[in-house]
PDB file of C-alpha atoms in Angstrom:
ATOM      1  CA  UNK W   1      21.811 -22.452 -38.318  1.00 53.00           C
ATOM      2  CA  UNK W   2      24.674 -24.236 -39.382  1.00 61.00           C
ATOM      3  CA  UNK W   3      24.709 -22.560 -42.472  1.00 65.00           C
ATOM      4  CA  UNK W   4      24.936 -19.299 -42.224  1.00 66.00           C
ATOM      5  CA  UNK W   5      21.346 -18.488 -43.006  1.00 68.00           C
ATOM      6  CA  UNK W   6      18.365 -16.992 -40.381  1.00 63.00           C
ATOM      7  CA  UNK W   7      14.545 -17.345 -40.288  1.00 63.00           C
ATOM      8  CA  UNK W   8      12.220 -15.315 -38.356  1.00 67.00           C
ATOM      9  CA  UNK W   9       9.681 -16.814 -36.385  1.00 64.00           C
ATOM     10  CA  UNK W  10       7.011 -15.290 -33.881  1.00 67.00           C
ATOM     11  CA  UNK W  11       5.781 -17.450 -30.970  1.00 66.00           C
ATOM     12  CA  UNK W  12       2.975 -16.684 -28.242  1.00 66.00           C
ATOM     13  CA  UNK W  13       4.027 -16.926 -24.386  1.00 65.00           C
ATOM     14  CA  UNK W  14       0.908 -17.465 -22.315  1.00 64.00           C
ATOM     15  CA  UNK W  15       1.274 -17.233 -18.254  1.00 65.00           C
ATOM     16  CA  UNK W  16      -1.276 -18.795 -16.667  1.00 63.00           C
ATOM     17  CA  UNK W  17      -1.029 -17.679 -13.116  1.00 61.00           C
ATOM     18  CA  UNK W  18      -1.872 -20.515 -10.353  1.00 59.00           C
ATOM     19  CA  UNK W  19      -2.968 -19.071  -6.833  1.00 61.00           C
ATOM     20  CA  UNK W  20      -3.120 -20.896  -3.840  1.00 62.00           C
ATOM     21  CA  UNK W  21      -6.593 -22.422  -2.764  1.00 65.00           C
ATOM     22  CA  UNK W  22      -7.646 -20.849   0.556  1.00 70.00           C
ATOM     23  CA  UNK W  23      -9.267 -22.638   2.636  1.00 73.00           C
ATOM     24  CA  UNK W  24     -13.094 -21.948   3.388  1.00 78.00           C
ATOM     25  CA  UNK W  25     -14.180 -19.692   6.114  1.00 78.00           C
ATOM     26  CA  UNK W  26     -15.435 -21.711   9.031  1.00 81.00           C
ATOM     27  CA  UNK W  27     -19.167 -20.627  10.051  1.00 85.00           C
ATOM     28  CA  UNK W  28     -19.230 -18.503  13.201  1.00 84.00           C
ATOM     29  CA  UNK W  29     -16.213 -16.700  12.281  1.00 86.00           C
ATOM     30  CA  UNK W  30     -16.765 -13.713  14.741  1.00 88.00           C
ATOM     31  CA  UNK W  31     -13.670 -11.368  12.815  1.00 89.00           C
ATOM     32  CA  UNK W  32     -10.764 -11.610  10.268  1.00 89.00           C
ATOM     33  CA  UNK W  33      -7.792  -8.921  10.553  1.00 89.00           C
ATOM     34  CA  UNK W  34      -6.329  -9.945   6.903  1.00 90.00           C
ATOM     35  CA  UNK W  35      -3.375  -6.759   7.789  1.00 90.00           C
ATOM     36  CA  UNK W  36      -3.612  -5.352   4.170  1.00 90.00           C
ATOM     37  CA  UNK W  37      -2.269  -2.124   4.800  1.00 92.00           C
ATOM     38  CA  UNK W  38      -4.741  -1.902   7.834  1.00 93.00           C
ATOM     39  CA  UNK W  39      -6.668  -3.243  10.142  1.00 93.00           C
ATOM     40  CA  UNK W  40      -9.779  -3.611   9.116  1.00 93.00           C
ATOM     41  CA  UNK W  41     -12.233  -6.414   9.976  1.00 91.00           C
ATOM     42  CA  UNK W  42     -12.946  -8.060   6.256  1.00 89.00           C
ATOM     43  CA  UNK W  43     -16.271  -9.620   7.457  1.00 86.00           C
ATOM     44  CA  UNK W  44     -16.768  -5.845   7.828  1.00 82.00           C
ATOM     45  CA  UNK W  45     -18.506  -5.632  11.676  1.00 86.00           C
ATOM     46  CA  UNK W  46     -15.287  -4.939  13.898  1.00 91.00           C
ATOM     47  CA  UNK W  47     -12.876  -2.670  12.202  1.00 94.00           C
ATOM     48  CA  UNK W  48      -9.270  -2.239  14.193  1.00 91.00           C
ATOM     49  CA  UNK W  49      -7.135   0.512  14.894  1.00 92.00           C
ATOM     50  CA  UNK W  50      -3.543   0.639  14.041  1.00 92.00           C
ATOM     51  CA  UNK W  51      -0.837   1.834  17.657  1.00 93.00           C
ATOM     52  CA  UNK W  52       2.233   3.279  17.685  1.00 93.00           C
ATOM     53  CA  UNK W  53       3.104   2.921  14.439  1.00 89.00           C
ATOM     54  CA  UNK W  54       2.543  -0.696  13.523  1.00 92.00           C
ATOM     55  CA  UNK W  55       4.033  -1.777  10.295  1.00 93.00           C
ATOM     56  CA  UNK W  56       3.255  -4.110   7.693  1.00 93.00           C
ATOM     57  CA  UNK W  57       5.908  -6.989   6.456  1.00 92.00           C
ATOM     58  CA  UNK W  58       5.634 -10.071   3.802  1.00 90.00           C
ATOM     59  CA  UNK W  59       3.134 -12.743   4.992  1.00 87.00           C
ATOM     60  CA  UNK W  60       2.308 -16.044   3.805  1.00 82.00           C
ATOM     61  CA  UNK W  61      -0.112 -14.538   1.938  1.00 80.00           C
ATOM     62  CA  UNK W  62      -0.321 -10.981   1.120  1.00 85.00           C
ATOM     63  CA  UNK W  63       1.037  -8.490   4.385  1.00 90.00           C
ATOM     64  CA  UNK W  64       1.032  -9.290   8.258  1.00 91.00           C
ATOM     65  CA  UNK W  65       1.483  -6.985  10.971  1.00 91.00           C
ATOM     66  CA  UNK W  66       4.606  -6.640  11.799  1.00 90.00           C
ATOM     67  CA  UNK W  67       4.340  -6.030  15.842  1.00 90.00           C
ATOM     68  CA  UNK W  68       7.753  -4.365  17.319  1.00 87.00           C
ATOM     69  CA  UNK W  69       8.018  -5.579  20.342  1.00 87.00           C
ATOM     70  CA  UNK W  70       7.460  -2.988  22.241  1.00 87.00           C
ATOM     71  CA  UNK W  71       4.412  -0.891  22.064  1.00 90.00           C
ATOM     72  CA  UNK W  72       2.862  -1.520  18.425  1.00 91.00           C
ATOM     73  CA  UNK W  73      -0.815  -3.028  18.412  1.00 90.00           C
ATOM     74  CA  UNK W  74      -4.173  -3.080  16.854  1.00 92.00           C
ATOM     75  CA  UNK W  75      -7.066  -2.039  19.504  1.00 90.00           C
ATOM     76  CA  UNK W  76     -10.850  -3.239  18.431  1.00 91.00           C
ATOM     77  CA  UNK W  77     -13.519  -2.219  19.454  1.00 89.00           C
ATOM     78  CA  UNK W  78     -15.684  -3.538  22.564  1.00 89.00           C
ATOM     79  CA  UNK W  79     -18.429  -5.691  20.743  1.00 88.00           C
ATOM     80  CA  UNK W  80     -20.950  -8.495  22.239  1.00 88.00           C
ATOM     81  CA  UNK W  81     -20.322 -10.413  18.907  1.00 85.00           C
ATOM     82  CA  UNK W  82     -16.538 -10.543  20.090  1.00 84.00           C
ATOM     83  CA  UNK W  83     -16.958 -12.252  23.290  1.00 84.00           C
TER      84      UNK W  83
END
């Protein structure tokens, strides 16, 4: 302070982290490729398989494939539930 003298005091910081509401999953929803580092299927029936290297880049949430624009791609597999 303004006169030359110093007290000690200890506060608490609490971060409260706020995430973004998603949006429900519609019924019927057949497959979701979320691209976490793969591409697997997270309603778990129709897991994908990375091609030619396909990357990963910042999405709006979490990763997204990040296609190159020339031969990268995810195939799935042939399923009735699919078509």
């Amino acid at each position: 302070d303004n006169c030359g003298t110093t007290a000690q005091q200890t506060f608490t910081l609490t971060v409260n982290s706020v995430q973004a509401a998603c949006a429900p999953l519609p019924s019927g929803l057949a497959a979701w490729y979320r691209a976490e580092n793969n591409a697997n299927d997270f309603t778990g029936q129709h897991h994908g398989q990375l091609l030619n290297n396909l990357g990963f880049a910042t999405g709006q949430t979490g990763l997204a494939f990040n296609f190159d624009g020339v031969d990268d791609g995810v195939k799935i597999p042939a399923a009735n539930s699919l078509n």
